[in-house]
PDB file of C-alpha atoms in Angstrom:
ATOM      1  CA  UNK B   1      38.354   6.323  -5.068  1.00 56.00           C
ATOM      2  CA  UNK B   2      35.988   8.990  -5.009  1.00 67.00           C
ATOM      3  CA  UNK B   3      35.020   8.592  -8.727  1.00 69.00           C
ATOM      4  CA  UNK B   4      34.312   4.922  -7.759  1.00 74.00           C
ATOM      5  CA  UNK B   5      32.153   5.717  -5.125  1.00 71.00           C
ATOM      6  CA  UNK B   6      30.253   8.309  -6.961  1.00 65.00           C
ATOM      7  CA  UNK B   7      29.583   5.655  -9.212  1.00 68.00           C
ATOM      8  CA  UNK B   8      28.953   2.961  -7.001  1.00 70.00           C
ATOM      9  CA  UNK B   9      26.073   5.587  -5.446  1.00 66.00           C
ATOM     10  CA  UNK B  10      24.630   5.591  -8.806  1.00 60.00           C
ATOM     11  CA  UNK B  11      24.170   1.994  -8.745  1.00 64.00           C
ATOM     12  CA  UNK B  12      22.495   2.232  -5.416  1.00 61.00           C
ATOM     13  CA  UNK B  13      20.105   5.268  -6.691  1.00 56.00           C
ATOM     14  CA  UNK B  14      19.173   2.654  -9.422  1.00 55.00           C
ATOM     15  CA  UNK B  15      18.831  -0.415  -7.323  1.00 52.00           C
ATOM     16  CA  UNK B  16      21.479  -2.127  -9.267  1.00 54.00           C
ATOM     17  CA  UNK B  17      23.017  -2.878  -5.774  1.00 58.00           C
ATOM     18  CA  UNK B  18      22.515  -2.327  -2.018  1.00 53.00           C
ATOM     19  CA  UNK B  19      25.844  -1.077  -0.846  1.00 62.00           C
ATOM     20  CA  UNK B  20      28.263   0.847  -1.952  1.00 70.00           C
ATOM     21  CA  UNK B  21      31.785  -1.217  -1.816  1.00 74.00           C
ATOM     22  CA  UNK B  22      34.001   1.590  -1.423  1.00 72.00           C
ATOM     23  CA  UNK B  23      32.789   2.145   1.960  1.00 64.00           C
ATOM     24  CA  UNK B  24      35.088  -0.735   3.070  1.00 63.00           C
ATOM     25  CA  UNK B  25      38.001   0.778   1.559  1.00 64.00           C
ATOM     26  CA  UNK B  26      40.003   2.202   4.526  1.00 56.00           C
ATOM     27  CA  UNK B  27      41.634   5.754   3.536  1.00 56.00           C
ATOM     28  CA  UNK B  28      44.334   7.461   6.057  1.00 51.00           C
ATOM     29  CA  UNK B  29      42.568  10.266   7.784  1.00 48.00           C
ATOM     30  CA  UNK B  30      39.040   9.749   6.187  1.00 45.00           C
ATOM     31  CA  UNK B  31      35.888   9.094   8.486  1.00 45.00           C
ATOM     32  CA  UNK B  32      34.359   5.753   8.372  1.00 47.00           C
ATOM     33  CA  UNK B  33      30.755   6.596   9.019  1.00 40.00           C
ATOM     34  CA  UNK B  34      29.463   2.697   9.009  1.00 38.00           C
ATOM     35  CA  UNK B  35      29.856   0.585  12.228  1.00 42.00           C
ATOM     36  CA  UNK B  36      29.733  -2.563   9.925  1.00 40.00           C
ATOM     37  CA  UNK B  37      31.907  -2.080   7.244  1.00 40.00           C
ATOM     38  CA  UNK B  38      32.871  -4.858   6.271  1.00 40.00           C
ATOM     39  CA  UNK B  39      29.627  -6.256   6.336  1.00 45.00           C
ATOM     40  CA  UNK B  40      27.603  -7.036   3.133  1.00 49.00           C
ATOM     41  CA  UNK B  41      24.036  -6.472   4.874  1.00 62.00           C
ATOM     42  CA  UNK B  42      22.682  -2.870   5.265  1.00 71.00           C
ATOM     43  CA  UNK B  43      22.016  -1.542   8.248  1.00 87.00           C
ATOM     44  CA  UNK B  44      18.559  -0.198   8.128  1.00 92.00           C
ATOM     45  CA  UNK B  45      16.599   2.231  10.819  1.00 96.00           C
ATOM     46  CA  UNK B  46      14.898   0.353  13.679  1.00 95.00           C
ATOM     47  CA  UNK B  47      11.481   1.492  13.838  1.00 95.00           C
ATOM     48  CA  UNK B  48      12.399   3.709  16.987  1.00 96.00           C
ATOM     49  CA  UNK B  49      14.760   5.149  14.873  1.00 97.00           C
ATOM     50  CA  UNK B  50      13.077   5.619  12.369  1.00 97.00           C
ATOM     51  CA  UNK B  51      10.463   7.580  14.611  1.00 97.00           C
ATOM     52  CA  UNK B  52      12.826   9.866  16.111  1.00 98.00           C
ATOM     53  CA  UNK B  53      14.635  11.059  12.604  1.00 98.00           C
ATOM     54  CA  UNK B  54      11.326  11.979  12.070  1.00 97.00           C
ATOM     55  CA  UNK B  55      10.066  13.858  14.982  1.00 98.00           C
ATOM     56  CA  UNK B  56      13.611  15.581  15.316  1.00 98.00           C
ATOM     57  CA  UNK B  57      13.236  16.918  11.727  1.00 98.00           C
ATOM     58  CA  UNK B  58       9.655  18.188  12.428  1.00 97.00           C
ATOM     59  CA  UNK B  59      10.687  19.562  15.345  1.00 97.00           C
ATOM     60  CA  UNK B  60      13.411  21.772  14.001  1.00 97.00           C
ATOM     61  CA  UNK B  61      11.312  22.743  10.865  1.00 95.00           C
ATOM     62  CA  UNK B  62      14.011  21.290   8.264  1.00 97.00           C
ATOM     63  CA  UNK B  63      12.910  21.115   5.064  1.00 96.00           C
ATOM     64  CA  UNK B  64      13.982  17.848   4.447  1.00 97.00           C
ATOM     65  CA  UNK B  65      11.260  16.484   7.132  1.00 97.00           C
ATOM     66  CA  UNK B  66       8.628  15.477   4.889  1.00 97.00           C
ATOM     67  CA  UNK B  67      11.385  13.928   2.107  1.00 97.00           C
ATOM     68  CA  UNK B  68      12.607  11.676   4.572  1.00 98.00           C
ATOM     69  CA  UNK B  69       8.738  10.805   5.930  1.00 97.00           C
ATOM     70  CA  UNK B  70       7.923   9.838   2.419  1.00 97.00           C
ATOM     71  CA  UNK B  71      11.824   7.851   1.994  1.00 97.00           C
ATOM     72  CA  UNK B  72      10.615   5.898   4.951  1.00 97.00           C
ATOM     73  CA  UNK B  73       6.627   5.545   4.563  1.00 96.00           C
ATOM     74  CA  UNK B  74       6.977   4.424   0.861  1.00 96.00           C
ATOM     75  CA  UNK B  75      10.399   3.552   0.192  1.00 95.00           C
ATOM     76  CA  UNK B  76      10.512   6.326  -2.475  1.00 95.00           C
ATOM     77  CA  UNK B  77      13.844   6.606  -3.894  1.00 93.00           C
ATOM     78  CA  UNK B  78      15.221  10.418  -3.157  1.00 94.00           C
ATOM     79  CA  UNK B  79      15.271  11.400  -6.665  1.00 93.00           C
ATOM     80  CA  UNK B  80      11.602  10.571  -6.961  1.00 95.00           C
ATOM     81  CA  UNK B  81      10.618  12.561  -3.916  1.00 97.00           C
ATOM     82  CA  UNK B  82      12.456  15.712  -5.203  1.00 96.00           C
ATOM     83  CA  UNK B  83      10.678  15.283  -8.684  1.00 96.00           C
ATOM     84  CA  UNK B  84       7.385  14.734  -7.115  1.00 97.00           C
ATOM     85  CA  UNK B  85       5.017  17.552  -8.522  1.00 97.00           C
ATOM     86  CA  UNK B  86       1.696  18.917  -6.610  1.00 97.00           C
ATOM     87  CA  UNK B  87       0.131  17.679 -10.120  1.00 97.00           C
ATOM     88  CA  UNK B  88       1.355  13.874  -9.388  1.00 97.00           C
ATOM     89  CA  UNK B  89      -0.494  13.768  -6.355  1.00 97.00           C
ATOM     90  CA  UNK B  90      -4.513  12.969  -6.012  1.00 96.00           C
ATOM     91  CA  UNK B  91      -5.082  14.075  -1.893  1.00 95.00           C
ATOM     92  CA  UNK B  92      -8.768  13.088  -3.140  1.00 95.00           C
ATOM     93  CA  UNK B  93      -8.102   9.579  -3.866  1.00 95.00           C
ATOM     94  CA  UNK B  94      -5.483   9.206  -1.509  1.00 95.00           C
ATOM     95  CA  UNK B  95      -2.638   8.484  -5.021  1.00 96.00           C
ATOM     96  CA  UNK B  96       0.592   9.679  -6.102  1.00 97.00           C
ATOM     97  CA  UNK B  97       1.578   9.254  -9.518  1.00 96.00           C
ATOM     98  CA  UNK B  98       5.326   8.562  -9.823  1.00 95.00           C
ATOM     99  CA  UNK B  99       6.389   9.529 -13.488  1.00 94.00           C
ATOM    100  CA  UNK B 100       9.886  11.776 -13.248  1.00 93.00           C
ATOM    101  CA  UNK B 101      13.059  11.515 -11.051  1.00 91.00           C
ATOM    102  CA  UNK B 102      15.645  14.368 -10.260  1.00 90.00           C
ATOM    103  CA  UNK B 103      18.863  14.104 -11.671  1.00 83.00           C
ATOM    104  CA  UNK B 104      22.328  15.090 -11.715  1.00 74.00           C
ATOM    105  CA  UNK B 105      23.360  15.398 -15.701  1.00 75.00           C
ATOM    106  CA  UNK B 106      26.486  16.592 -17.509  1.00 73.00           C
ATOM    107  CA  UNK B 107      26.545  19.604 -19.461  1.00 74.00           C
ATOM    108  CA  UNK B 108      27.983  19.661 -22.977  1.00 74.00           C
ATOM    109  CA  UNK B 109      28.999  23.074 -25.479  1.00 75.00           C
ATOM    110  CA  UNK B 110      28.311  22.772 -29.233  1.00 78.00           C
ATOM    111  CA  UNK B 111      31.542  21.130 -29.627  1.00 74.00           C
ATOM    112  CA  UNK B 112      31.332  18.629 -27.053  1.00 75.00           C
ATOM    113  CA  UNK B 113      32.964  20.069 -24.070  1.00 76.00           C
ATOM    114  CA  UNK B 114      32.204  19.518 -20.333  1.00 76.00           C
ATOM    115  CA  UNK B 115      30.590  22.870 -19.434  1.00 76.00           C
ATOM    116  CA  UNK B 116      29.409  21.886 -16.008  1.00 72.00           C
ATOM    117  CA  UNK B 117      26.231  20.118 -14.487  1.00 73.00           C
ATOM    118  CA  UNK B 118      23.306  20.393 -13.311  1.00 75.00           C
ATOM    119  CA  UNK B 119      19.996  18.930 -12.046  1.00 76.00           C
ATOM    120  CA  UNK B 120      17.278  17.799 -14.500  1.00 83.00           C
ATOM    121  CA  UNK B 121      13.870  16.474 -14.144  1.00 85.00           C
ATOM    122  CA  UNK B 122      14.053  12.934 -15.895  1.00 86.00           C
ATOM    123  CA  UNK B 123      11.653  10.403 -17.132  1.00 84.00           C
ATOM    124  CA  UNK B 124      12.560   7.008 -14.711  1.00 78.00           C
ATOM    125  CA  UNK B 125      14.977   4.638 -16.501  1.00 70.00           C
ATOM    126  CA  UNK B 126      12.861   1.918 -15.939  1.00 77.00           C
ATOM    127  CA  UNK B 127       9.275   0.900 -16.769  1.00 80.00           C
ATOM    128  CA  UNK B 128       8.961  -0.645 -13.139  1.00 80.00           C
ATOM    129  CA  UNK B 129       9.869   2.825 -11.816  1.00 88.00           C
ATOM    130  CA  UNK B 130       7.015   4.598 -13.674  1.00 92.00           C
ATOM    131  CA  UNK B 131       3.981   3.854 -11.021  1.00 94.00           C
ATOM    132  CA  UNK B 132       1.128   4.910  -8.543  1.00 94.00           C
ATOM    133  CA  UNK B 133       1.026   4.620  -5.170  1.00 94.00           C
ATOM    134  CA  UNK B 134      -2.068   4.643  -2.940  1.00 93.00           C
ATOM    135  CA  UNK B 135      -1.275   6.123   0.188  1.00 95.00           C
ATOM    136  CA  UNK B 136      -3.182   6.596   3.675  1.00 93.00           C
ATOM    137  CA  UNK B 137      -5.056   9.262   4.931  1.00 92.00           C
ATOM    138  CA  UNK B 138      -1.820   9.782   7.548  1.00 92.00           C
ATOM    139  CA  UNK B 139      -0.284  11.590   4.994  1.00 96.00           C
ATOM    140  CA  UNK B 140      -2.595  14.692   5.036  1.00 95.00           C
ATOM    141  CA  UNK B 141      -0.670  16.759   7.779  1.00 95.00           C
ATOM    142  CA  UNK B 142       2.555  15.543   6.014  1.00 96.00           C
ATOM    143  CA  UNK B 143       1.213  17.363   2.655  1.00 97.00           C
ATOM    144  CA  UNK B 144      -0.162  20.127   4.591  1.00 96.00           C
ATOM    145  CA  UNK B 145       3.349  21.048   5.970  1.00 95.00           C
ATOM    146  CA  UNK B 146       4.376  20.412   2.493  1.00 96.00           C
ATOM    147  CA  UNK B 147       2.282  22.988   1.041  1.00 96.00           C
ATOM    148  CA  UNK B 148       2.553  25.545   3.684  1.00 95.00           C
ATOM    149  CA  UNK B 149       6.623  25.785   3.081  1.00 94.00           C
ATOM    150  CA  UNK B 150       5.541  26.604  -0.454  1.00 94.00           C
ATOM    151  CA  UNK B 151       3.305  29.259   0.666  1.00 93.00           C
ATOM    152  CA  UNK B 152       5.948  30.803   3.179  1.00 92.00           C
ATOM    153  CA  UNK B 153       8.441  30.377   0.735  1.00 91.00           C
ATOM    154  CA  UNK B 154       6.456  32.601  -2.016  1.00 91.00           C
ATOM    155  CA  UNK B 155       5.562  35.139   1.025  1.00 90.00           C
ATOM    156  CA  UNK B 156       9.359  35.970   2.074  1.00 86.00           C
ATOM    157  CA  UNK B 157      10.882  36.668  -1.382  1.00 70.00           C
ATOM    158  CA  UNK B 158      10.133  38.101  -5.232  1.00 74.00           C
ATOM    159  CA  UNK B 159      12.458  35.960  -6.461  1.00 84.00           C
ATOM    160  CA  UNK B 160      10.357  32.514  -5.748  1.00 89.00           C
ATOM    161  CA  UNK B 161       9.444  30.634  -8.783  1.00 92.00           C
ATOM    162  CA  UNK B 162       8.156  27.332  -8.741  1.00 93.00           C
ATOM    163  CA  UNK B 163       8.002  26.864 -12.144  1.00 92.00           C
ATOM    164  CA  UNK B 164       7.563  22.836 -11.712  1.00 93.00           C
ATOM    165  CA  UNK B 165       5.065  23.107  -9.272  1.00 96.00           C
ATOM    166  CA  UNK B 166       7.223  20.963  -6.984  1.00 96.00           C
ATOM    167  CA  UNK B 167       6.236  19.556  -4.099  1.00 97.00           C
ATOM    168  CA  UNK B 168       9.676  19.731  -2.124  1.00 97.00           C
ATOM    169  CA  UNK B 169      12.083  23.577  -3.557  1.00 95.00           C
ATOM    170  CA  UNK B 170      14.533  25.766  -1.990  1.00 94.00           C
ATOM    171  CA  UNK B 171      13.488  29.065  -0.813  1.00 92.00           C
ATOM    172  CA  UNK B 172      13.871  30.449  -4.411  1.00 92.00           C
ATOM    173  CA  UNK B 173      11.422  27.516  -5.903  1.00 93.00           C
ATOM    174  CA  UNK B 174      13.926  26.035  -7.543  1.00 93.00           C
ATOM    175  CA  UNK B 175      14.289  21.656  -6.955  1.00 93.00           C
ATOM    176  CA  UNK B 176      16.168  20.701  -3.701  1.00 94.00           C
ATOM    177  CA  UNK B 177      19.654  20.048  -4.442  1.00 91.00           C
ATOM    178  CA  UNK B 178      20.747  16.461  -3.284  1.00 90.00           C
ATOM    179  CA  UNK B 179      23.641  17.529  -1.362  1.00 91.00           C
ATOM    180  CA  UNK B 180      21.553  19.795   0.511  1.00 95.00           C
ATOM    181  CA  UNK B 181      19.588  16.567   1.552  1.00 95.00           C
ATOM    182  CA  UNK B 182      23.026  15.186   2.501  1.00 94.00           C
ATOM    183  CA  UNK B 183      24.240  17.916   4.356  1.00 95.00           C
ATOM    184  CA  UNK B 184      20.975  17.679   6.445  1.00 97.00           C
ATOM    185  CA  UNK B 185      20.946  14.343   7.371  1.00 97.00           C
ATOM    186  CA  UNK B 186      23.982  14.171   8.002  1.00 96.00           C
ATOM    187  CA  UNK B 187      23.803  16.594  11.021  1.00 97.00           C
ATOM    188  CA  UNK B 188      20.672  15.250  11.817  1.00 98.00           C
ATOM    189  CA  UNK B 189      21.714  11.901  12.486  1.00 97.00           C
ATOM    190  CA  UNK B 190      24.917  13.598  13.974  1.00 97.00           C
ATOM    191  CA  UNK B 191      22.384  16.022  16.276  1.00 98.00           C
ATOM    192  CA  UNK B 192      20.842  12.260  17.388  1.00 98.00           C
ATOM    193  CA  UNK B 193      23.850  10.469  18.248  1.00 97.00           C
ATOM    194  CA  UNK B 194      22.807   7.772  15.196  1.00 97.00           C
ATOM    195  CA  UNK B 195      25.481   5.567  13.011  1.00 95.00           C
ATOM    196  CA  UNK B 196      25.308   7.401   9.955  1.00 95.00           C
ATOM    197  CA  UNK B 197      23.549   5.471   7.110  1.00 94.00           C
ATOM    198  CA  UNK B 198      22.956   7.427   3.925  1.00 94.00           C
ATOM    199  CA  UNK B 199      19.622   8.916   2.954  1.00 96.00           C
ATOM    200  CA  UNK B 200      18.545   5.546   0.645  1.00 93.00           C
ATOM    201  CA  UNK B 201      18.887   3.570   3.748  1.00 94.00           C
ATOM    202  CA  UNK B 202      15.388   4.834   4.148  1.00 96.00           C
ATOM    203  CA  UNK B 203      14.368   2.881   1.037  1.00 94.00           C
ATOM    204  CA  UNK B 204      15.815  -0.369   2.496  1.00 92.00           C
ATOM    205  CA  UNK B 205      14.351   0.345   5.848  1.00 94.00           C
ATOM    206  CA  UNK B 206      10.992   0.312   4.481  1.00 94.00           C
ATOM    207  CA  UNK B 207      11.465  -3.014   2.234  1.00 92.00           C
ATOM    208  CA  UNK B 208      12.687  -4.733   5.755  1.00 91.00           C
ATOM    209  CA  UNK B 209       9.882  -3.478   7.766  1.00 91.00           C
ATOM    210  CA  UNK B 210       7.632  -4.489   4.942  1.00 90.00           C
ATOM    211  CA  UNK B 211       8.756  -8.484   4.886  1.00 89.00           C
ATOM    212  CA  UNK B 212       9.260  -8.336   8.983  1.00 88.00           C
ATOM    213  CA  UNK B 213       5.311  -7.395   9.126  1.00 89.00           C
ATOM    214  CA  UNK B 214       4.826 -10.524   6.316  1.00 88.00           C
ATOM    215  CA  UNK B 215       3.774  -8.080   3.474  1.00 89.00           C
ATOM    216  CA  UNK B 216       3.978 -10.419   0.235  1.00 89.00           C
ATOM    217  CA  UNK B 217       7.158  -9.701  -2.009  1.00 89.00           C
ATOM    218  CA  UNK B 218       5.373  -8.519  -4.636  1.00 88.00           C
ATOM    219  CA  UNK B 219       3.440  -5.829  -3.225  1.00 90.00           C
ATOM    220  CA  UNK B 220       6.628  -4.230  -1.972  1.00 91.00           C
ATOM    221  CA  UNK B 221       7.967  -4.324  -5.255  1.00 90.00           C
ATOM    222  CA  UNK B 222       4.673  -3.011  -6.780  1.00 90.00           C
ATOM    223  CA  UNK B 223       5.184  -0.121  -3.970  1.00 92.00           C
ATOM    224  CA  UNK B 224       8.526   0.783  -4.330  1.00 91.00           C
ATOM    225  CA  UNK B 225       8.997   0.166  -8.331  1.00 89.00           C
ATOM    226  CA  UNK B 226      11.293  -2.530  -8.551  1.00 80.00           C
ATOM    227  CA  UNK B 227       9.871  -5.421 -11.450  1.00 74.00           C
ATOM    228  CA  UNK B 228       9.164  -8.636 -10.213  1.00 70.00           C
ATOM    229  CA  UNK B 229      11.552 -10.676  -9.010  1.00 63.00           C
ATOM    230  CA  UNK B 230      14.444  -7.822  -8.459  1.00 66.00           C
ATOM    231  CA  UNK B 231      17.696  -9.621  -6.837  1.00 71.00           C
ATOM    232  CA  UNK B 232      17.734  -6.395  -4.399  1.00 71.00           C
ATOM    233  CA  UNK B 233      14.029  -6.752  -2.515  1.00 78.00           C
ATOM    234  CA  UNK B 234      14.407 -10.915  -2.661  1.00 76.00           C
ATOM    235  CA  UNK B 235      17.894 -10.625  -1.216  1.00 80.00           C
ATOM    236  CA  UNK B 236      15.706  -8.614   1.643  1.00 80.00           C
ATOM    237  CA  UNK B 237      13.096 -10.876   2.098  1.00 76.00           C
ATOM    238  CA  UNK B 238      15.541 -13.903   1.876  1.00 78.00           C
ATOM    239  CA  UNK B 239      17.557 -12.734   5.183  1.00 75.00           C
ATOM    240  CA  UNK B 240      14.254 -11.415   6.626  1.00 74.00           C
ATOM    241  CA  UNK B 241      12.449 -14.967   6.482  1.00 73.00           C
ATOM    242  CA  UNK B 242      15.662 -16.887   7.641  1.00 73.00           C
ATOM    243  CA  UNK B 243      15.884 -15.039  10.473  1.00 70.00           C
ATOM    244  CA  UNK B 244      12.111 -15.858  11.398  1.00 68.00           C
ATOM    245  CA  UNK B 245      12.852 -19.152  10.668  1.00 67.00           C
ATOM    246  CA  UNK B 246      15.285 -19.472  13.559  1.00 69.00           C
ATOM    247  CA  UNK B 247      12.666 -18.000  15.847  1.00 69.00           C
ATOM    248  CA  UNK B 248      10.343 -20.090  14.916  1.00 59.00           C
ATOM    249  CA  UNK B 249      12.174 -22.850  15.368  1.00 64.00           C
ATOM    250  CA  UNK B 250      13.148 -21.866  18.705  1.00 72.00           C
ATOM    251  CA  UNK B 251       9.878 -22.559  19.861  1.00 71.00           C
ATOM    252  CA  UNK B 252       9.621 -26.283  18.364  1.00 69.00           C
ATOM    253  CA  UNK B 253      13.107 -27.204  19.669  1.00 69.00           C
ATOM    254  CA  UNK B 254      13.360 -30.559  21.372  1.00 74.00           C
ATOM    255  CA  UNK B 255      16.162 -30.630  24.156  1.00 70.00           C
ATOM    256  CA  UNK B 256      17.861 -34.236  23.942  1.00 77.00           C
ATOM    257  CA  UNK B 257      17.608 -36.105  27.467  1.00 74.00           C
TER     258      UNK B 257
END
């Protein structure tokens, strides 16, 4: 099971699907984070939601704060954020340049042999995913905060090396692990009394907020790198627009006599 679901995460990383499957699967003595498991919708972030994972983050000055601002603003996918280098990003023109994605890879001796793992800065696997993103001028205290951590960061220890020039490290400058991302939001939507819904949620929150406001389909996709006419958004947009259809309709209803 837990080879399945690593897999299965994979899939979501890669927008091949929207849930993981496995989550249904009930295990003696294992947690079931979702309230609708059995469901095959996602439960995205309300907006207020949304709002407080954010101001609870700044507040505590995690270091996952501004990943999750940029999960939710622009439905980045996590290993984008993590890749995102200060040289992708044009604060002049307001433009980030999405070109690389952090990954977890298998490592292999001479011969062949599983030597371990570790994470690599990859080109996207798509050409959909390769793309650039104008953004608002809202995001200037975001980078600010951004850039300070960096600075502190260097200040506190010799050992700091940024060799990437990332955007988001760990205090030695090396990229953010993803399970430290985890770890983090997990307590922080534990610290908030929130269902928990893994970080990518954050994606899908974004894509839902984006049809509910009546953003066209394919400027999401143009934002958030999926190709026209991806299953995953249009699955979205579908659910989004029948729902508005029954409200709609509410108001034209005709009681019979």
């Amino acid at each position: 099971l837990p080879i399945l679901k690593r897999f299965f995460n994979y899939e979501i990383e890669t927008d091949v699907i929207i849930k993981n499957p496995c989550l249904s699967i009930k295990v003696p003595g294992q947690i079931n984070y979702l309230k609708e498991k059995n469901s095959n919708e996602v439960l995205v972030f309300t907006r207020d939601e949304r709002d407080l994972i954010i101001e609870y983050l700044y507040r505590t000055n995690n270091r996952i704060a501004s990943i999750a601002y940029l999960g939710f603003s622009l439905g980045m996918r996590e290993g984008e954020i993590l890749a995102l280098s200060w040289d992708d990003i044009n604060q002049d023109s307001c433009v980030i340049n999405i070109k690389s994605s952090l990954r977890y890879t298998k490592d292999f001796d001479e011969v062949g042999n599983k030597i371990g793992g570790s994470m690599k800065l990859t080109i996207p696997k798509t050409m959909s995913s390769v793309r650039e993103i104008e953004y608002t001028e809202s995001f200037k205290d975001m980078w600010k905060r951004a850039k300070t951590q960096n600075v502190k960061d260097a200040l506190v220890g010799t050992s700091f090396n940024n060799k990437y020039n990332l955007v988001f490290t760990n205090a030695l400058g090396d990229p953010v692990n993803k399970r430290y991302v985890i770890r983090q939001w997990e307590k922080a939507l534990g610290d908030l009394k929130l269902f928990y819904r893994p970080f990518h949620t954050t994606r899908h929150t974004f894509v839902t907020h984006m049809a509910i406001d009546g953003v066209p389909e394919s400027i999401t996709q143009a934002i958030i790198g999926h190709k026209k006419g991806s299953e995953v958004t249009h699955k979205i947009y579908t659910h989004i627009n029948r729902e508005s259809t029954k409200k709609v309709l509410e108001n034209y209803k005709i009681n019979v006599p």
